Coordinates of C-alpha atoms and ligand atoms in Angstrom, one line a residue:
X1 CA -35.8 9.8 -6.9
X2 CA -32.9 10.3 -4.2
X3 CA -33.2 9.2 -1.1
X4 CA -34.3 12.0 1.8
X5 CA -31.1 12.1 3.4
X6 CA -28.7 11.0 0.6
X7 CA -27.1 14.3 0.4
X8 CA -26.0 14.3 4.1
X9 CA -24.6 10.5 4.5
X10 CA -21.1 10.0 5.4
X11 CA -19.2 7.0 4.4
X12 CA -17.9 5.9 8.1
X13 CA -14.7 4.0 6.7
X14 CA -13.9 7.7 5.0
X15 CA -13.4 8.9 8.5
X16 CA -10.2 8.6 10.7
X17 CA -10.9 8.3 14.8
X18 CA -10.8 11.8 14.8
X19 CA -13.1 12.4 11.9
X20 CA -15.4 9.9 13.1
X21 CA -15.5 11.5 16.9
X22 CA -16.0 15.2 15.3
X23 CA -18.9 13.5 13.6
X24 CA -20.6 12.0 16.6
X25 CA -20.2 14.8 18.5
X26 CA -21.9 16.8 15.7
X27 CA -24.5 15.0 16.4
X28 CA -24.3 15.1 20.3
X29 CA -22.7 11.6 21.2
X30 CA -19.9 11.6 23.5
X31 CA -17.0 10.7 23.0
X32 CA -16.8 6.9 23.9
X33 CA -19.2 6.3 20.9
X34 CA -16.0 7.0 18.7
X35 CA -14.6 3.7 20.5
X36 CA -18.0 1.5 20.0
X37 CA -18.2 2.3 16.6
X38 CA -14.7 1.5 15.3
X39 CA -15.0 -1.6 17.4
X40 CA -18.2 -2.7 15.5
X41 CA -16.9 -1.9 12.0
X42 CA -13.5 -2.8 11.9
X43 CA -12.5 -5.3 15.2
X44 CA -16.6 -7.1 14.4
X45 CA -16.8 -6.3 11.1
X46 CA -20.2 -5.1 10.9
X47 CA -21.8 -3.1 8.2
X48 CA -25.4 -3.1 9.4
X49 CA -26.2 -0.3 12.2
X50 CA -29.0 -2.2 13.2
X51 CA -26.7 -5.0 14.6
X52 CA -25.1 -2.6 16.6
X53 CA -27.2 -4.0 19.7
X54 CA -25.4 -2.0 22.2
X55 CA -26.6 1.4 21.0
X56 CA -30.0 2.5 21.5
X57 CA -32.4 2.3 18.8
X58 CA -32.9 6.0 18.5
X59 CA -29.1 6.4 17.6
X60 CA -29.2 3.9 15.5
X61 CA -31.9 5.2 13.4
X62 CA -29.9 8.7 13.4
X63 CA -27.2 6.7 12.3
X64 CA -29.0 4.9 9.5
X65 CA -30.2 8.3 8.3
X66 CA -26.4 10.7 8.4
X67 CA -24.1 7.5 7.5
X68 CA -23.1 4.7 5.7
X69 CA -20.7 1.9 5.7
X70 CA -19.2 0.5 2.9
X71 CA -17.8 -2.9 2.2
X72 CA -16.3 -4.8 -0.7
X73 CA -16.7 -8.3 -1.8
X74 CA -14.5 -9.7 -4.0
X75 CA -15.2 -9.8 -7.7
X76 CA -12.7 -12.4 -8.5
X77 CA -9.7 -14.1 -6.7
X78 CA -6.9 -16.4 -7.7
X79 CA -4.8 -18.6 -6.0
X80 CA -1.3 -19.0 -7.4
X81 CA 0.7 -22.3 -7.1
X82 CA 2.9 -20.9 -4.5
X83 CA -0.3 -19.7 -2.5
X84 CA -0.4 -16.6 -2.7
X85 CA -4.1 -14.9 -3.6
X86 CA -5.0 -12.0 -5.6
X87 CA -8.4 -10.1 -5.5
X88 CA -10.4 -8.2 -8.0
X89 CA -12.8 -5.3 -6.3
X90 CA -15.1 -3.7 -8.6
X91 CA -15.5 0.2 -6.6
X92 CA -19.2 1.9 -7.2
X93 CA -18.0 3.8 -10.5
X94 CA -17.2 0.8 -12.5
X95 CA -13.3 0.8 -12.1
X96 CA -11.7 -2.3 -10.4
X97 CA -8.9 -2.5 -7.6
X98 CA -7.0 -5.7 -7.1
X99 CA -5.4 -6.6 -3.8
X100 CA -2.7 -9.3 -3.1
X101 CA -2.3 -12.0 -0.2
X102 CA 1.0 -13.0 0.3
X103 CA 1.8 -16.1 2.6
X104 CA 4.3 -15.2 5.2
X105 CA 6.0 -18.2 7.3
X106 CA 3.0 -20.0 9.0
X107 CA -0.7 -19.1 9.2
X108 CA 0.6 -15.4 8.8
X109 CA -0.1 -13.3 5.6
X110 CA 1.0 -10.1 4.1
X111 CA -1.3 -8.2 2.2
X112 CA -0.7 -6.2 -0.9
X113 CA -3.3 -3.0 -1.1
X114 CA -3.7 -0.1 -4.0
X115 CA -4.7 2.9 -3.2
X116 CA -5.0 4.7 -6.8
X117 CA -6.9 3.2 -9.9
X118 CA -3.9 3.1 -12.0
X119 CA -0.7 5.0 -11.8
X120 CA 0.6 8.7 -13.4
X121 CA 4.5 7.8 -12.6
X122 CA 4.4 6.0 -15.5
X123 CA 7.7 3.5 -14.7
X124 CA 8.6 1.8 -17.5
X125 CA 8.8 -1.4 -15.9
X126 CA 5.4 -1.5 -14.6
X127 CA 2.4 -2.6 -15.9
X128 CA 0.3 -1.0 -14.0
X129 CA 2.1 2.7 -15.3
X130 CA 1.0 2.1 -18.7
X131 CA -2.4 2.3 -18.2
X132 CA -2.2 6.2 -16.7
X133 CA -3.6 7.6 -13.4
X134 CA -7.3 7.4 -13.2
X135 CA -8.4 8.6 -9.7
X136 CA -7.2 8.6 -6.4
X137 CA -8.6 6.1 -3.9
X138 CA -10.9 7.0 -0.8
X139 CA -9.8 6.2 2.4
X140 CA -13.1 3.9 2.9
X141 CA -12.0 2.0 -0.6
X142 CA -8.3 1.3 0.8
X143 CA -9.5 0.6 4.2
X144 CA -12.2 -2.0 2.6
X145 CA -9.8 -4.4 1.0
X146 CA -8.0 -5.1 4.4
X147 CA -12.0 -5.7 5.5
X148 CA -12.6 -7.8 2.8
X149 CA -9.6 -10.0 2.8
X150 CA -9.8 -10.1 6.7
X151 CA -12.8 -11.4 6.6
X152 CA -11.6 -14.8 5.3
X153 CA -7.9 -14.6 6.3
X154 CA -5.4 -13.5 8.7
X155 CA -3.6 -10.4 7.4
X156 CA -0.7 -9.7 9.6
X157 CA 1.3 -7.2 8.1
X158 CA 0.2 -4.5 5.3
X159 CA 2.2 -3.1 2.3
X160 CA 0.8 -0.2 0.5
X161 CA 2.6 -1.5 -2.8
X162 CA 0.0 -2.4 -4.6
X163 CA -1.2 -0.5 -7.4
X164 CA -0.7 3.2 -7.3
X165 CA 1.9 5.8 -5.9
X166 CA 0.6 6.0 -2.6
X167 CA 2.2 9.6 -1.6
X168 CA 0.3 10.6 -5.1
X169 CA -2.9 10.2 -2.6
X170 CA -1.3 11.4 0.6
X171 CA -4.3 12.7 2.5
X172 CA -6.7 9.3 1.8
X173 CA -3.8 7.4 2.7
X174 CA -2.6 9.2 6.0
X175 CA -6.8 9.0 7.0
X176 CA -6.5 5.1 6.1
X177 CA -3.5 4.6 7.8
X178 CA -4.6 6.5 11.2
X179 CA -7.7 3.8 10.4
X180 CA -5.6 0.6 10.6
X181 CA -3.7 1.8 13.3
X182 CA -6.5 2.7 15.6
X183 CA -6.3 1.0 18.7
X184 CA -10.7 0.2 19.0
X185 CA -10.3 -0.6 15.8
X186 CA -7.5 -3.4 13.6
X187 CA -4.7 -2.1 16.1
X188 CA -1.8 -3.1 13.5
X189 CA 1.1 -1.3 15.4
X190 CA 3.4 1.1 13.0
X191 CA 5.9 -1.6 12.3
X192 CA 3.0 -3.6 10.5
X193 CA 2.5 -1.3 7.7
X194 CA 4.8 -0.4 4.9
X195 CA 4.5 1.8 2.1
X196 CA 6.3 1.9 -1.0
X197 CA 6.8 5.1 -2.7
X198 CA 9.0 5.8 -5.9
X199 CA 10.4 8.8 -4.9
X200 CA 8.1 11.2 -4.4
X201 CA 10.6 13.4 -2.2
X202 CA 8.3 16.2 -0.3
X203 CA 5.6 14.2 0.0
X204 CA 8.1 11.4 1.8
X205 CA 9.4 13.9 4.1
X206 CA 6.0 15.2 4.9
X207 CA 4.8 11.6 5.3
X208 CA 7.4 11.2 8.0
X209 CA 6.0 14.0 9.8
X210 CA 2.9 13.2 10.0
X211 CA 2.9 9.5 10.9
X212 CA 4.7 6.6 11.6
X213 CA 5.2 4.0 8.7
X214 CA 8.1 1.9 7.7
X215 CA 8.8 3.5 4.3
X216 CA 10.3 1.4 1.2
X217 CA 11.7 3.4 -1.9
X218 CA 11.7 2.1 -5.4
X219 CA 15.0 2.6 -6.1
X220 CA 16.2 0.3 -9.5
X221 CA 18.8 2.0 -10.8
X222 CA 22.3 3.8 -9.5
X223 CA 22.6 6.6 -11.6
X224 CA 20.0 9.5 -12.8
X225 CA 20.7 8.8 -16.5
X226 CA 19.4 5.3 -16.0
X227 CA 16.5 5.9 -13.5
X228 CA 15.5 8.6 -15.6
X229 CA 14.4 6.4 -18.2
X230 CA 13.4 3.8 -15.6
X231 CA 10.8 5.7 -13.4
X232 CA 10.4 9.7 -15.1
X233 CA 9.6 10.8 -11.3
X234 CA 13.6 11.1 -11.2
X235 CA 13.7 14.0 -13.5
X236 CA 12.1 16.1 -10.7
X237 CA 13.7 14.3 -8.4
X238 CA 16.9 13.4 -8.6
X239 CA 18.9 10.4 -6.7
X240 CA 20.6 13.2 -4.6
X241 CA 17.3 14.4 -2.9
X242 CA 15.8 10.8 -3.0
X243 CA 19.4 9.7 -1.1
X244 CA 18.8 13.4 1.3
X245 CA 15.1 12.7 1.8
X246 CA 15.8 9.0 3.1
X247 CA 18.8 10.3 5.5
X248 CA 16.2 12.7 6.9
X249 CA 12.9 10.3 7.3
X250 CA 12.6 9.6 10.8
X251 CA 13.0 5.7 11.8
X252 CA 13.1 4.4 15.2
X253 CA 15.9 2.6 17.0
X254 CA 16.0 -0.3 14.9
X255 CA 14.2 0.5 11.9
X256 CA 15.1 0.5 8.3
X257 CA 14.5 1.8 4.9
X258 CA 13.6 -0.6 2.0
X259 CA 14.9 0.1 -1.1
X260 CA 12.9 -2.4 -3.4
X261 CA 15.7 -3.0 -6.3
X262 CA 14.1 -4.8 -9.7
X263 CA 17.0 -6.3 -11.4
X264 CA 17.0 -5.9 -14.9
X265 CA 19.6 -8.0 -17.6
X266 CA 21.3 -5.3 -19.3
X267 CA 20.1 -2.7 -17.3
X268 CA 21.0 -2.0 -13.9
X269 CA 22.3 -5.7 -13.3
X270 CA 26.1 -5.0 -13.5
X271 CA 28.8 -5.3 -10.9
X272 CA 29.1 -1.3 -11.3
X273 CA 25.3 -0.8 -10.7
X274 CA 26.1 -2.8 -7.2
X275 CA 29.4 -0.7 -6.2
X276 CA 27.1 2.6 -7.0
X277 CA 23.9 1.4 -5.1
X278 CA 26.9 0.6 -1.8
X279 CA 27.5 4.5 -2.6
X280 CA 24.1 5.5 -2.8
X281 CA 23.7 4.0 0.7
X282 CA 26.1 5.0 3.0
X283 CA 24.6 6.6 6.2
X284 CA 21.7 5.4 5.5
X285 CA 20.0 2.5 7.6
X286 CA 18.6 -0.1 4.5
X287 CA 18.0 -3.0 3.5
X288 CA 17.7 -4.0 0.0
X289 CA 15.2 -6.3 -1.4
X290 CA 16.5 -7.5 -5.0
X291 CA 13.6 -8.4 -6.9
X292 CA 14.3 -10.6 -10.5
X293 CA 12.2 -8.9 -12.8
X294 CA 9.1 -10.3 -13.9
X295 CA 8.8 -10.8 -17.6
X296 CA 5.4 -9.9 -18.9
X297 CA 3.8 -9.6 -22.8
X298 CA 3.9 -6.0 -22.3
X299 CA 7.5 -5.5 -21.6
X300 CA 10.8 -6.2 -23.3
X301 CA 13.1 -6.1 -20.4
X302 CA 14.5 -9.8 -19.0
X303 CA 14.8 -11.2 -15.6
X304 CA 18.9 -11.6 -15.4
X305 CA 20.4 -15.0 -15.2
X306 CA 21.1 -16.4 -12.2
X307 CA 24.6 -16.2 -11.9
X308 CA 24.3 -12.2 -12.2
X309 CA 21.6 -11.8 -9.5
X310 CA 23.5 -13.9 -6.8
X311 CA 26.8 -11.9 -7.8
X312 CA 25.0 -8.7 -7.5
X313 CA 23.6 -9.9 -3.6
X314 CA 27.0 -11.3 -2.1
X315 CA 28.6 -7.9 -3.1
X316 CA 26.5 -6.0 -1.2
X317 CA 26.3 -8.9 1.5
X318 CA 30.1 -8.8 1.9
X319 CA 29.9 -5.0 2.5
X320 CA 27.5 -5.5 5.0
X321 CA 24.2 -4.7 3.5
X322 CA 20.9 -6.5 3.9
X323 CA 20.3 -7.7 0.9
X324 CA 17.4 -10.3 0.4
X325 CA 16.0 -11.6 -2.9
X326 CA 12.6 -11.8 -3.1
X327 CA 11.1 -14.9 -4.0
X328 CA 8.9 -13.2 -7.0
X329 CA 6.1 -14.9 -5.5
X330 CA 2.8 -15.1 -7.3
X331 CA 4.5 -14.6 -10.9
X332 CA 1.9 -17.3 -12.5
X333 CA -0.8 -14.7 -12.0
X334 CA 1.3 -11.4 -12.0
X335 CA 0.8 -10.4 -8.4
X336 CA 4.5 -8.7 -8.2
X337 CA 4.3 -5.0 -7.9
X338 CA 3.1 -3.0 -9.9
X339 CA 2.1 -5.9 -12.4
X340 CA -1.1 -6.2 -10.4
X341 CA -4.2 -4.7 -12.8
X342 CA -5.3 -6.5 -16.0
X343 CA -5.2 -9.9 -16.2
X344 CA -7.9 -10.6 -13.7
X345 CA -9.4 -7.9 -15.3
X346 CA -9.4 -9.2 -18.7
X347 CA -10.5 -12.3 -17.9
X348 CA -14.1 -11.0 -16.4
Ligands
LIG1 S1 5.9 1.0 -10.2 FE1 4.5 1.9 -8.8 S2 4.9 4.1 -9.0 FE2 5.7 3.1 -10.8 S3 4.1 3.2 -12.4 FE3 3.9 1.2 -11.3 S4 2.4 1.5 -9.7 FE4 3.2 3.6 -10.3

């Protein structure tokens, strides 16, 4: 049998501050509860209204009996050689999430987050693409593996990179992100949190509308014929309105775009590829993050040899372009993007 109220229970971490203070005031709270209760569930990390102690007993009990808060605990986690940790969450239905901790300089961490179980856009680089789209992710479940990690670790900056096209699940994520940025609650400011999109081009510009986030495009490839084949989101939308889209996304004084750039041997490796992307970028603020690729079993494209990659970087460095390689960290448990779901997986 159901429980009484099971019908009417809210997930807490499914609502953003506003959701959350329409809610309490629903029930006839005012509105400095809003503040209480995102400090106990996200700054304490509390999942248990009865530890609550500074709200009276009789709210409590209403609580227990309209709402819920959810939590993960990690399935699995692995440390590679280099440090960096990657989490398995099994979610309620059965399907699994992984989540990755990258070591920054220091004690400070970057953390990798999904926010689909699998992916539709179907790149041909990625892993994670081949095994389809199967459902968007809550808010509460992509608000629940920053809880979980941060429960063990410092997590200083975010990346919604992870597995997943995260404007694919706009909504979930705008609630989450209004979540991590709210002020009772984490608090990360708006320069913490990065998401990565491939190029979904009205969902980016209405992304930029509605919230601040440092954006980073999935670009790999200079012209359409090539990131056709590369990510199929091109065929709808072109490098023109991807370039367009980027020129209009709003970024403050100093801000940037990332373009995340996967070199492939063969592919989009050459020093043509380089004198295209220097195109592609003009009037645009960027910064390019050239990322070897990462050879896995399911894959027959190769990680270029060195001498390409570094030629490929000091041409764009001598036009004055960012361009940083990315240290591929994690590759001995295939924590790079996009390569996240599987082998944890498999192993359990
Ligand atoms: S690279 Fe990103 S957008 Fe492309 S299939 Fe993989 S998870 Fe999806």
């Amino acid at each position: 049998m159901s429980e009484p109220f099971e019908h009417k229970t809210v997930d807490l971490k499914n609502l953003n501050p506003q959701d959350l203070r329409q809610f309490l005031s629903g029930i006839g709270k005012e509105k400095f509860r809003t503040t209480q209760i995102l400090r106990w569930i996200y700054t304490r990390g509390v999942e248990d209204f009865n530890e609550m102690t500074d709200l009276a007993k009789s709210f409590r009990e209403e609580l227990f009996t309209r709402a819920t808060i959810s939590s993960f605990v990690p399935e699995a986690e692995e440390v590679s050689t280099d440090g960096t940790r990657k989490f398995l969450f099994r979610l309620s239905d059965g399907n699994s999430v992984e989540t990755v901790l990258i070591p920054m300089d220091g004690d400070r961490n970057t953390l990798c987050i999904s926010t689909q179980v699998g992916c539709a856009m179907q790149c041909s680089f990625c892993f994670t693409g081949t095994f389809g789209l199967q459902r968007n992710l809550e808010t509460a479940e992509i608000v629940n593996q920053v809880c979980a990690v941060r429960k063990k670790y410092p997590v200083n900056n975010i990346v919604l990179m992870g597995m997943g096209e995260p404007l694919h699940n706009l909504e979930n994520v705008i609630k989450a992100l209004e979540i991590l940025y709210a002020e009772a609650g984490f608090a990360y400011g708006t320069r913490k949190v990065t998401l990565s999109t491939s190029g979904l081009v009205p969902e980016m510009l209405e992304l930029g509308r509605r919230i601040k986030v440092n954006l980073a495009v999935s670009l790999n490839a200079t012209t359409d014929a090539v990131r056709d084949e590369l990510m199929p989101v091109n065929r709808r939308y072109p490098l023109s309105q991807l370039m367009e889209a980027c020129r209009r996304y709003p970024l403050a004084p100093h801000q940037r775009i990332t373009f995340e750039y996967i070199l492939i041997q063969g592919v989009n490796d050459s020093l043509e590829d380089a004198k295209r992307l220097v195109k592609l970028l003009h009037g645009i603020k960027a910064k390019v993050n050239l990322i070897p690729f990462n050879e896995h079993s399911g894959s027959d494209f190769k990680t270029p040899n060195e001498e390409s990659i570094r030629a490929f970087q000091v041409y764009l460095l001598d036009r004055q372009i960012v361009a940083v390689r990315r240290a591929g960290k994690g590759q001995d448990i295939s924590a790079a993007c996009g390569q996240l779901k599987g082998k944890l997986e498999n192993k359990l």
